[in-house]
Coordinates of C-alpha atoms and ligand atoms in Angstrom, one line a residue:
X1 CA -4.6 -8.7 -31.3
X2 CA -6.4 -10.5 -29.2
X3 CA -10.8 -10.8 -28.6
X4 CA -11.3 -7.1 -26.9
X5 CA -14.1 -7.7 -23.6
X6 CA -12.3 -5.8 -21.5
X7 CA -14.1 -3.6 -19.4
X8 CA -13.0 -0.5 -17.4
X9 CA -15.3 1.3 -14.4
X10 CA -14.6 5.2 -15.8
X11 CA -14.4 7.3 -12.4
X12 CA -15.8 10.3 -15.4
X13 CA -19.0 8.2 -16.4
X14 CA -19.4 6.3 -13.4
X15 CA -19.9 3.3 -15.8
X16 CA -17.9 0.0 -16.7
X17 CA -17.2 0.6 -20.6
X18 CA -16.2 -1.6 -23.3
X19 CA -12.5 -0.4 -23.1
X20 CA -12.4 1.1 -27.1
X21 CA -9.1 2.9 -27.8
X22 CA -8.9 6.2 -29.7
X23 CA -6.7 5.1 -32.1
X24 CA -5.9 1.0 -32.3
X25 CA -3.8 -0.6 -31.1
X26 CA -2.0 2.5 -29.8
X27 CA -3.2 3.0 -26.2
X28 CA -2.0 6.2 -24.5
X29 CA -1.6 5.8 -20.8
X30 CA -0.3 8.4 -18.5
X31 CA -0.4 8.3 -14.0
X32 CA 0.5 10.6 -12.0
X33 CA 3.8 9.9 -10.3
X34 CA 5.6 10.9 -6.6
X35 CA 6.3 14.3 -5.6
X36 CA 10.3 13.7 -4.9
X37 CA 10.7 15.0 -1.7
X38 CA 10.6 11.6 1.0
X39 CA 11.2 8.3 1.3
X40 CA 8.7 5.8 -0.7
X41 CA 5.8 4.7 1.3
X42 CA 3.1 2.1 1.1
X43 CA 1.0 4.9 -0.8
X44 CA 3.5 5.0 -3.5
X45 CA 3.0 1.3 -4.2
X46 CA -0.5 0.7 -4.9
X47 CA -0.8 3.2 -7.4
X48 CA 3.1 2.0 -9.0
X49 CA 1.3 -1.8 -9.2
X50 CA -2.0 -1.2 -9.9
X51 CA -1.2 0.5 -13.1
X52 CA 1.7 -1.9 -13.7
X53 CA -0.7 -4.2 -13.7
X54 CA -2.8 -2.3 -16.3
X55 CA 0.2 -1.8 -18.3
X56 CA 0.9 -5.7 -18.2
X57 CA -2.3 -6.5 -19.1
X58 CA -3.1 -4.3 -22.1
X59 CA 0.5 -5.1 -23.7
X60 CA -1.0 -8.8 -23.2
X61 CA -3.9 -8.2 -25.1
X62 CA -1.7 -7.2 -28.0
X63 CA -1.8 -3.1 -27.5
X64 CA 1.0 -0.8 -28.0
X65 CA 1.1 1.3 -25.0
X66 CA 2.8 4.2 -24.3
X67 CA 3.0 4.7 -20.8
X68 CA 3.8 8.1 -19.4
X69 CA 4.4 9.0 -15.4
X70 CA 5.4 11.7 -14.3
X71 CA 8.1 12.9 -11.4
X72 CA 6.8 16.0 -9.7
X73 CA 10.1 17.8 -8.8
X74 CA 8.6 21.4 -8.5
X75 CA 5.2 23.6 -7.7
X76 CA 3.9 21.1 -5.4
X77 CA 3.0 22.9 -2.5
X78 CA 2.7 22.3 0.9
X79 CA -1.4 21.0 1.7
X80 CA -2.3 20.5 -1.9
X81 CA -2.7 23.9 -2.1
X82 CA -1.6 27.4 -3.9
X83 CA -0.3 29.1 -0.9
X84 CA 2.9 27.7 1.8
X85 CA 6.2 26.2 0.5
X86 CA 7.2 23.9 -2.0
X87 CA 7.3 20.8 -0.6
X88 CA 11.0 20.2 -2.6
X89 CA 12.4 23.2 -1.9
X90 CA 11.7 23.1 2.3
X91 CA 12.9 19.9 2.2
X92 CA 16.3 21.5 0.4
X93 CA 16.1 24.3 2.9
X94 CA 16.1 21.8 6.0
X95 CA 18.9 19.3 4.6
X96 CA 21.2 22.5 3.3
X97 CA 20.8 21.1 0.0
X98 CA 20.5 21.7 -3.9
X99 CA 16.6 21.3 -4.6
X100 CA 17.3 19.5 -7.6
X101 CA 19.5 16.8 -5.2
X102 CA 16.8 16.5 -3.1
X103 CA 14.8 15.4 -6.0
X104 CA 17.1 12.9 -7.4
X105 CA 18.2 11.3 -4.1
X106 CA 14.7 10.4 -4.0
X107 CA 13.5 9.7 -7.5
X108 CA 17.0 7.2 -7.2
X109 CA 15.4 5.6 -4.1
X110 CA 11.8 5.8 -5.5
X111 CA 13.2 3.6 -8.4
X112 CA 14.9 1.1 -6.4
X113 CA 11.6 0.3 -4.5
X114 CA 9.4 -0.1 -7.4
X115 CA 12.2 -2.3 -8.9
X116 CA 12.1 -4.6 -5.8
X117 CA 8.3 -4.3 -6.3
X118 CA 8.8 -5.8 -10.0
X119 CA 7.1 -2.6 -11.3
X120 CA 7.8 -2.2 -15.0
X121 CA 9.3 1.1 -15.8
X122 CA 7.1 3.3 -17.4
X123 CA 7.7 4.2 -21.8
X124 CA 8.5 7.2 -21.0
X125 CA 9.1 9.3 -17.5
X126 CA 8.9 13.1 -17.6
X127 CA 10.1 15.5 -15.1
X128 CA 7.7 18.8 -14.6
X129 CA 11.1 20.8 -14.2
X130 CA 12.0 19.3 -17.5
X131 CA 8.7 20.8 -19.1
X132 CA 8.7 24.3 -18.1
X133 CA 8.5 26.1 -21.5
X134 CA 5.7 23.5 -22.2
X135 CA 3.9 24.5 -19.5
X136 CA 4.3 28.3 -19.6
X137 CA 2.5 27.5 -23.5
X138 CA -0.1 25.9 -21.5
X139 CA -1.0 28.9 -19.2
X140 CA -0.4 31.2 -22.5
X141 CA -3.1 29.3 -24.1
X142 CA -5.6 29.9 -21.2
X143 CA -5.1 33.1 -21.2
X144 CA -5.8 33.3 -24.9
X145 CA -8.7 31.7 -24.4
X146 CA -9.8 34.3 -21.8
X147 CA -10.1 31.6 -18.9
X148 CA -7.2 32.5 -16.5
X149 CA -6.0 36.1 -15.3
X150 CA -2.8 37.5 -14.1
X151 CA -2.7 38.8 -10.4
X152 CA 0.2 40.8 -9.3
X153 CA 2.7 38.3 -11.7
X154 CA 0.6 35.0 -11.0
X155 CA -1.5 34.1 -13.3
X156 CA -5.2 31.8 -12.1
X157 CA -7.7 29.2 -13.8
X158 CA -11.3 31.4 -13.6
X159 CA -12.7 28.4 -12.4
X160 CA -16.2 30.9 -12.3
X161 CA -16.0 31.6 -16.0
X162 CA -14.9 28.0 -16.9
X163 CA -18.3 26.9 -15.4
X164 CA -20.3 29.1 -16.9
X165 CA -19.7 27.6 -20.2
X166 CA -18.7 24.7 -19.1
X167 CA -19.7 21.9 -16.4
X168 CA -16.9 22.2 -13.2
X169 CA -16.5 18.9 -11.1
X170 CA -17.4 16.4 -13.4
X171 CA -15.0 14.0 -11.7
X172 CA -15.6 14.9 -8.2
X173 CA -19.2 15.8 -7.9
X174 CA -18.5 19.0 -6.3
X175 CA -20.5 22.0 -7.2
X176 CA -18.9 24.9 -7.5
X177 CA -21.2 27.1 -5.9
X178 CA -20.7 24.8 -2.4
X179 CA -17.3 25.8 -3.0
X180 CA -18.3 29.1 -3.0
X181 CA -20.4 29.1 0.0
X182 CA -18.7 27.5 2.2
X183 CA -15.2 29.0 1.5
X184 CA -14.2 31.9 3.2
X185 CA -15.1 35.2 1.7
X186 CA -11.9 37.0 -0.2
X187 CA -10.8 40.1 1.8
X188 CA -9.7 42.2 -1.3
X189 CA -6.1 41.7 -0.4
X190 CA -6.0 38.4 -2.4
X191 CA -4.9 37.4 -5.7
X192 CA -7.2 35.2 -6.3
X193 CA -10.9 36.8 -7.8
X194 CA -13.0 33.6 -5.9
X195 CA -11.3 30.6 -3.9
X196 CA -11.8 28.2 -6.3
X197 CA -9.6 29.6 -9.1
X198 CA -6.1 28.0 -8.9
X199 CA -2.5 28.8 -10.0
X200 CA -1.2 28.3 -13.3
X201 CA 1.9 29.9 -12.2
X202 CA 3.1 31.3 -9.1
X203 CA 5.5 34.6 -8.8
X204 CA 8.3 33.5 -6.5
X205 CA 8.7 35.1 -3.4
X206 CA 12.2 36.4 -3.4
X207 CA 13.4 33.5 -1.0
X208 CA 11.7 31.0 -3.5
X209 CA 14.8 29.2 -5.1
X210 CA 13.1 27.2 -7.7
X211 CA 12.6 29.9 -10.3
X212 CA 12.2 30.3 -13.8
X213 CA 11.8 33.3 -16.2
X214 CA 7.9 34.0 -17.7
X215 CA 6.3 37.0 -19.6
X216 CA 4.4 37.1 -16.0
X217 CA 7.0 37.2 -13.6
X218 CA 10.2 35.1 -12.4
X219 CA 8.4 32.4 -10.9
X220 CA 6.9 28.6 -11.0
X221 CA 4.5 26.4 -12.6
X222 CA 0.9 25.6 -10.0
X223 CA 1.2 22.1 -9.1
X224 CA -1.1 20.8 -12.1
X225 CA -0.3 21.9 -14.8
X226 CA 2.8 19.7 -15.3
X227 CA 0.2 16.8 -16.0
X228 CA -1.7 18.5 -18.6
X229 CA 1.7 19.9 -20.3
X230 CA 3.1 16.7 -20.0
X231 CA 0.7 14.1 -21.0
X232 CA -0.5 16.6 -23.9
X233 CA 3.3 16.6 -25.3
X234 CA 3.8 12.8 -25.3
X235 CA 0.4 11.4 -26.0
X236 CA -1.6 14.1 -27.6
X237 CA -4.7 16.5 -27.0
X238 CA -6.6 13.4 -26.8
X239 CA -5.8 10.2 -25.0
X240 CA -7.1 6.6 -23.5
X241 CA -6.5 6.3 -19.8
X242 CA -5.6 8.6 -17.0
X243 CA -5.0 7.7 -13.4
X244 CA -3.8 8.2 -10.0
X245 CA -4.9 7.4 -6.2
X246 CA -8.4 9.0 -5.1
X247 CA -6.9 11.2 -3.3
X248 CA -5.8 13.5 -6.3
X249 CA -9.2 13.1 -7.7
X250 CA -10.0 17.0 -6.4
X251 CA -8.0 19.4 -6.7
X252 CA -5.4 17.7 -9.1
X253 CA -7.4 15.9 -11.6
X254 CA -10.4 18.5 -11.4
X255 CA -8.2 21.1 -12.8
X256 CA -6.4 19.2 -14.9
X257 CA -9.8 18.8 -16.6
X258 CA -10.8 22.1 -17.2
X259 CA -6.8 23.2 -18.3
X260 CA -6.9 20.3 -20.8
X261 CA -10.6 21.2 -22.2
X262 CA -9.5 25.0 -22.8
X263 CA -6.1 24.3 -23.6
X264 CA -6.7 21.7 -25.9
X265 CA -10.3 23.0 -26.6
X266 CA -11.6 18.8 -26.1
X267 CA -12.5 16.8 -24.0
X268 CA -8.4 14.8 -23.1
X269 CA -9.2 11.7 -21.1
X270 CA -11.5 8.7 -22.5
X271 CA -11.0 6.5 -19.4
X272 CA -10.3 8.3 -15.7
X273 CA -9.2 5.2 -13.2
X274 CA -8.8 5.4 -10.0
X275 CA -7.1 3.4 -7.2
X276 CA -8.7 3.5 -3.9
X277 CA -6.3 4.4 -0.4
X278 CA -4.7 1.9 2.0
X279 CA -5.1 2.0 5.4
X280 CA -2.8 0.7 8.7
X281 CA -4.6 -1.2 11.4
X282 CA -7.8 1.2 10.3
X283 CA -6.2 4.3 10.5
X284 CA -5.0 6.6 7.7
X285 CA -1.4 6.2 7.4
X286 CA 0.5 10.0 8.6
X287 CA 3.4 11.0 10.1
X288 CA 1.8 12.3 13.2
X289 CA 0.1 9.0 14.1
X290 CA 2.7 7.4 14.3
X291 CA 2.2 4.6 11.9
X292 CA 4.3 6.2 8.8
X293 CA 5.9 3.5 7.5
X294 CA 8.0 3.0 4.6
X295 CA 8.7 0.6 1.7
X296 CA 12.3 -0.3 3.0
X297 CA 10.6 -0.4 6.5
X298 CA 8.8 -2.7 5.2
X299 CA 11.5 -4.7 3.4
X300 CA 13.3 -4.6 6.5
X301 CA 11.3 -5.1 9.6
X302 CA 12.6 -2.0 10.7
X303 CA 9.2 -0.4 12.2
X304 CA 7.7 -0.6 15.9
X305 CA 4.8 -1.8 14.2
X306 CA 6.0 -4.7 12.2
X307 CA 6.2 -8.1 13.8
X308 CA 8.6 -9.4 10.9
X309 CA 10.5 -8.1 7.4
X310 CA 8.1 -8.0 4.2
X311 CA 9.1 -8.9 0.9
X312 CA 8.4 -7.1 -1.8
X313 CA 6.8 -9.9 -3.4
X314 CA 4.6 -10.0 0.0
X315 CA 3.5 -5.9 -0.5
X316 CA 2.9 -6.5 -3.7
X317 CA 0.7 -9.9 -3.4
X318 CA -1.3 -8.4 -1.0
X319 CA -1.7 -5.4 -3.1
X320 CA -3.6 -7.6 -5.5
X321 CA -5.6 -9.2 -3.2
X322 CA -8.3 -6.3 -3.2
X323 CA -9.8 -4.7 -6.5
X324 CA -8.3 -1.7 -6.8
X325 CA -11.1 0.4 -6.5
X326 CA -11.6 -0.7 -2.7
X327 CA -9.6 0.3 0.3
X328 CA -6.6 -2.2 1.8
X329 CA -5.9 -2.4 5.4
X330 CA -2.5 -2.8 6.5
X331 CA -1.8 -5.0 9.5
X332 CA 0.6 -7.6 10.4
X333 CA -2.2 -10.7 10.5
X334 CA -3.2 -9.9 6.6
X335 CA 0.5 -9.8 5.1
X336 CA 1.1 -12.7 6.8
X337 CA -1.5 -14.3 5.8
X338 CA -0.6 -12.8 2.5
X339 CA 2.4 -14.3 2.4
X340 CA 1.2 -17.8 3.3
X341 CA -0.9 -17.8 0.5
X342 CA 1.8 -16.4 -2.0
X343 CA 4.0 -19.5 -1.2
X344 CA 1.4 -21.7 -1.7
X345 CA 1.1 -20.9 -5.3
X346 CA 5.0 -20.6 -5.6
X347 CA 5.1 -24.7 -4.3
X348 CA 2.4 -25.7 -6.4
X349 CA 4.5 -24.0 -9.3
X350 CA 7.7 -25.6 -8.4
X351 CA 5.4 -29.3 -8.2
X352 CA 4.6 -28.8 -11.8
X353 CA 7.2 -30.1 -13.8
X354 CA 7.3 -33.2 -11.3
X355 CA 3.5 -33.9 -11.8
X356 CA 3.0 -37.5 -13.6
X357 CA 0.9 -37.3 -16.8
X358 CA -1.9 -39.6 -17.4
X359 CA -3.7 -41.0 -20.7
X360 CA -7.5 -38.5 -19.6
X361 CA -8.0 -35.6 -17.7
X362 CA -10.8 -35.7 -15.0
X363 CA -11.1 -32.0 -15.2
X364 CA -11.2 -29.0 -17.5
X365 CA -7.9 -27.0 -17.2
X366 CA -9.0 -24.9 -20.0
X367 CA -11.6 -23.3 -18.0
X368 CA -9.4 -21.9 -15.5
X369 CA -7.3 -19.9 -18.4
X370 CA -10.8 -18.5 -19.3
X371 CA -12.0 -17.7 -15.6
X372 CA -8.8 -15.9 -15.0
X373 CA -8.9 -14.0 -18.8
X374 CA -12.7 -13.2 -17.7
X375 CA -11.9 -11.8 -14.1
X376 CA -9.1 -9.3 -16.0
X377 CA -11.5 -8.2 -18.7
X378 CA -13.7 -7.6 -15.6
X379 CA -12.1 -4.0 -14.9
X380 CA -9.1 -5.5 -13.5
X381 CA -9.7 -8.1 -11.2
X382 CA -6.9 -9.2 -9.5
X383 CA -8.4 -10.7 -6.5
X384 CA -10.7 -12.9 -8.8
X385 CA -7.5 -14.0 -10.7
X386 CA -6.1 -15.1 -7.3
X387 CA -8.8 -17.2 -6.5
X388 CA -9.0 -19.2 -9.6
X389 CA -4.9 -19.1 -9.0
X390 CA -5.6 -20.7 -5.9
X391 CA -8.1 -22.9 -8.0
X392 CA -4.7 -24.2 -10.3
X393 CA -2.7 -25.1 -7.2
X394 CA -5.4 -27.5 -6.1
X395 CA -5.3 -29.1 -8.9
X396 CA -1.5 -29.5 -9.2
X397 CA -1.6 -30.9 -5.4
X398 CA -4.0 -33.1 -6.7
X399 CA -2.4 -34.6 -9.6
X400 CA 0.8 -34.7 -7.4
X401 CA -1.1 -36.9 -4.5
X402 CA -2.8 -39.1 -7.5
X403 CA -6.1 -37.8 -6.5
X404 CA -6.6 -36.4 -9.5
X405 CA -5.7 -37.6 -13.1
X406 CA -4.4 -34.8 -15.7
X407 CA -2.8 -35.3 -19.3
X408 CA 0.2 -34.0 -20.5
X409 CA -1.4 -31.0 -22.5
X410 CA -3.4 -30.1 -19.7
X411 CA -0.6 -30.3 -16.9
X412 CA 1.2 -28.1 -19.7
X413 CA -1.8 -26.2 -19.4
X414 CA -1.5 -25.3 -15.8
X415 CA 1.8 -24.4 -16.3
X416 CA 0.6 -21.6 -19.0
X417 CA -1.7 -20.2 -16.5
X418 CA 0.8 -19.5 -13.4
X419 CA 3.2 -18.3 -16.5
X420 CA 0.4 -16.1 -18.2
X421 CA -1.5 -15.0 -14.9
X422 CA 0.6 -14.8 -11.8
X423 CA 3.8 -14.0 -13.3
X424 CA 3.6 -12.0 -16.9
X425 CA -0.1 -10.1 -15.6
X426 CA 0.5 -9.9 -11.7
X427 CA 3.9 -9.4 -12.1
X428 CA 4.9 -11.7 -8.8
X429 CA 8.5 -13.2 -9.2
X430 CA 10.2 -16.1 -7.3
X431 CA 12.2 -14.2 -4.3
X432 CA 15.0 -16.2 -3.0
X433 CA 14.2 -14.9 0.5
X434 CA 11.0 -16.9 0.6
X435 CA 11.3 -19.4 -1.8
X436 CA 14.7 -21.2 -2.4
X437 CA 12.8 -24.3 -3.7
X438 CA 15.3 -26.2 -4.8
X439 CA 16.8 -25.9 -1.2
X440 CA 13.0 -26.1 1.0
X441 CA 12.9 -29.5 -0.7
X442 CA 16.2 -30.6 0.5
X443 CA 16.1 -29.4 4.1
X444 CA 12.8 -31.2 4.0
X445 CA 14.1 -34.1 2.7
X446 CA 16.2 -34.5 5.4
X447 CA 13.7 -33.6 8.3
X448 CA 11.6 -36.4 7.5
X449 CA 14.3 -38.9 7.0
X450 CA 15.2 -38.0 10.7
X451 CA 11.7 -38.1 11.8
X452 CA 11.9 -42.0 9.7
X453 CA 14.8 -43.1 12.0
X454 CA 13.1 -41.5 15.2
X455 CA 10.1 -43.7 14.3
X456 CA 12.3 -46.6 13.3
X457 CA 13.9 -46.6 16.6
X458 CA 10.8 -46.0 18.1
X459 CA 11.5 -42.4 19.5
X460 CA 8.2 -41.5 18.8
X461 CA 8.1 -38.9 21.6
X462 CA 11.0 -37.3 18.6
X463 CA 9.1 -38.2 15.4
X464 CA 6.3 -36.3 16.9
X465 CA 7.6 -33.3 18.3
X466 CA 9.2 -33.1 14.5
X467 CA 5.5 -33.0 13.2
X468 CA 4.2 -30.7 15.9
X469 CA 6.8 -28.1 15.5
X470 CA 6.5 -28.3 11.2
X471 CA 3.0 -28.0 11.6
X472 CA 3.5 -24.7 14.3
X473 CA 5.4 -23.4 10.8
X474 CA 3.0 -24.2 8.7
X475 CA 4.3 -27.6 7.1
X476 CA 1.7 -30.5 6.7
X477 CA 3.3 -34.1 6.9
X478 CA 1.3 -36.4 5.2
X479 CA 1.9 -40.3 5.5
X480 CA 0.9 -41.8 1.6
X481 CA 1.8 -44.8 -0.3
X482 CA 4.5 -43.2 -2.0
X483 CA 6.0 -42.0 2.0
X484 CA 6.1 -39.0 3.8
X485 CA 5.1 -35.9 1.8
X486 CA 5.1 -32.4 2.7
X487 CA 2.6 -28.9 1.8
X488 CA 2.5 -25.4 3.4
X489 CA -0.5 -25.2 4.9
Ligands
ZN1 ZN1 -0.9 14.6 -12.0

């Protein structure tokens, strides 16, 4: 195993902590997943890569992690909240379908765009319909425990009780008796003894499909309990990291806090991390403003809003380019730029094993390994990384225009850290789309050979149109010694 500095900001604490396992080197990781009931979006993504990149990084550090996500295939209700439809089963209603094929038509499609994303598949994947009778334990517990009720068949959290003993919206910062106040009052006719106890389980309404026998009635599981069944059966009462998008911070992981305390009568989560939201041209990406756009949108170029296709290795490098605690902003300028940038590392890559060796090194490779180790162990970040990335590709250029001399261990060296950093950490891959190397040298090759003769017959009205138009794409000519070389700019 390798040094430990790595440091984690804890959304709980509000801290960056030494990042000190429960039980070395085992490292229990579970993220919350999609609810199954659209097509993947640019808010499935960050979350997908941002923990990826976790993953990547603490199996690099020599941990054995068990990484659990979840697929939320039922109890998720429409607005986050305990009363309206299930987002799966409307969706089934509207298409005429099976709920459950609803759910795997796009868990199927969910998978394809994280594999195009070069997101590592999680250790272990659990479905909450898969986990029903380790759920219903869940809620039996509680009620053991005396810190839910049932309600005509549905049975709440006593979210009232729970603070009384202990402290509610630790995670959040809300106080429960803001809640209070500024809810509406209860009109008697309600399940529910104060607004801010939720469902443990739901009695179905008699057109509900997705239903499942209880001792409480034929009915569902609330929306989060499948997190603290889930992560409790695969990586124990108490575990390392838990995360998701800010956006499930309250109500999600709120309650999952106070089920896992009484269920599991500890406190479950070490580490709470966070990823911050993406934006699109400033404004929150939703269906009715019209700026909804998905992965294979994306991909394809197929949205008014995009100028061009995006690769997945383009989402995903821009993805890293901001810590993941701050918010992104989605716009055709930055993933263009994005993508600019991305292929500059890729050439500088490629020039490696063409770079000429010499007998001393006029600068200290070594030190960008440690600058890029240093910005990981700094709570993940990626956008430091990329800079001393950026850092290594100078260098190569350098070496490769003999501005700069470099011995063989130290060009092997640079190598390590594009191997080490960019690919095994970030998780970018080459993408034939953008980078055929092998082929952009060629074609180049032969541009400037034709740009030679132009000059050589002195066309130079040719040989610089030739140079204007690369340079409107991005290619630099440069006349050396050696000839006529070539960099994205
Ligand atoms: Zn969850």
């Amino acid at each position: 195993m390798k040094d430990n500095h790595l440091k984690i900001q804890n959304t709980l604490t509000r801290k960056k902590e030494l990042f000190e396992p429960i039980n070395p080197p085992f490292v229990g990781m579970y993220v919350c997943g999609p609810t199954v009931y659209g097509e993947p979006h640019l808010g499935h993504a960050r979350p997908a890569i941002v923990f990826d990149v976790v993953f990547r990084y603490l199996k690099y550090l020599g941990y054995k992690v068990r990484y659990v996500r979840n697929i939320t295939d039922v109890g998720h209700l429409e607005n986050d909240a305990d009363e309206g439809e299930d987002k799966i089963a409307k969706k089934a209603r509207l298409e005429q379908l099976e709920p459950m094929e609803v759910a795997q038509y796009y868990s199927d499609m969910y998978h394809a765009a994280m594999d195009a994303l070069n997101v590592q598949h999680p250790s272990i994947e659990a479905r909450a319909s898969g986990h029903i009778l380790e759920q219903m334990e869940v809620v039996q517990k509680i009620l053991d425990a005396g810190y839910a009720y049932i309600s005509n068949g549905s049975v709440y959290f006593d979210v009232v009780k729970y603070d009384k003993n202990y402290h509610y919206g630790v995670l959040s910062g809300r106080k429960l008796e803001d809640m209070l106040s500024t809810t509406r009052e209860l009109d008697g006719q309600e399940e529910k003894h104060n607004t801010a106890d939720f469902a443990l389980w739901k009695k179905a309404a008699p057109e509900h499909i997705m239903r499942w026998h209880s001792p409480w009635s034929d009915g569902f599981p609330g929306w989060h309990l499948e997190c603290t069944a889930m992560s409790t059966k695969y990586l124990g009462s108490r575990f390392d990291i838990h995360g998701g998008g800010m956006d499930l911070m309250f109500p999600h992981h709120e309650s999952e806090i106070c089920q896992n305390r009484i269920a599991n009568n500890t406190d479950t989560v070490k580490y709470w991390m966070h990823n911050n939201m993406i934006t699109i041209d400033g404004k929150k990406m939703g269906k009715s403003l019209g700026n909804f756009i998905t992965l294979n949108e994306f991909f394809t170029g197929s949205h008014a809003m995009l100028k061009a296709a995006y690769s997945p290795m383009t989402i995903r490098f821009f993805i890293l380019q901001a810590h993941y605690s701050s918010t992104i902003d989605f716009s055709n300028e930055a993933l263009q730029a994005a993508e600019k940038g991305m292929n500059k590392l890729f050439a500088a890559y490629a020039l490696i094993p063409k770079l000429q060796a010499s007998d001393s090194s006029d600068e200290n490779v070594n030190a960008v390994f440690t600058a890029c180790r240093e910005a990981m162990d700094d709570d993940f970040n990626t956008p430091i990384v990329l800079a001393h990335l950026f850092d290594a590709a100078r260098l190569v250029n350098s070496v490769n225009d003999k501005q700069l001399r470099l011995t063989q261990e130290d060009i092997r060296m640079l190598k390590q850290i594009f191997d080490t950093f960019l690919f095994d950490i970030l998780g970018m891959r080459y993408e034939s789309a953008s980078v055929s190397l092998g082929m952009e040298d060629k074609l180049m090759e032969l541009v400037i050979a034709l740009r030679t003769q132009a000059k050589a017959n002195k066309d130079y009205a040719t040989a610089d149109a030739i140079r204007d138009m690369l340079g409107k794409i991005g290619i630099l000519l440069k006349d050396t010694k050696e000839g006529v070389k070539w960099e994205v700019k």
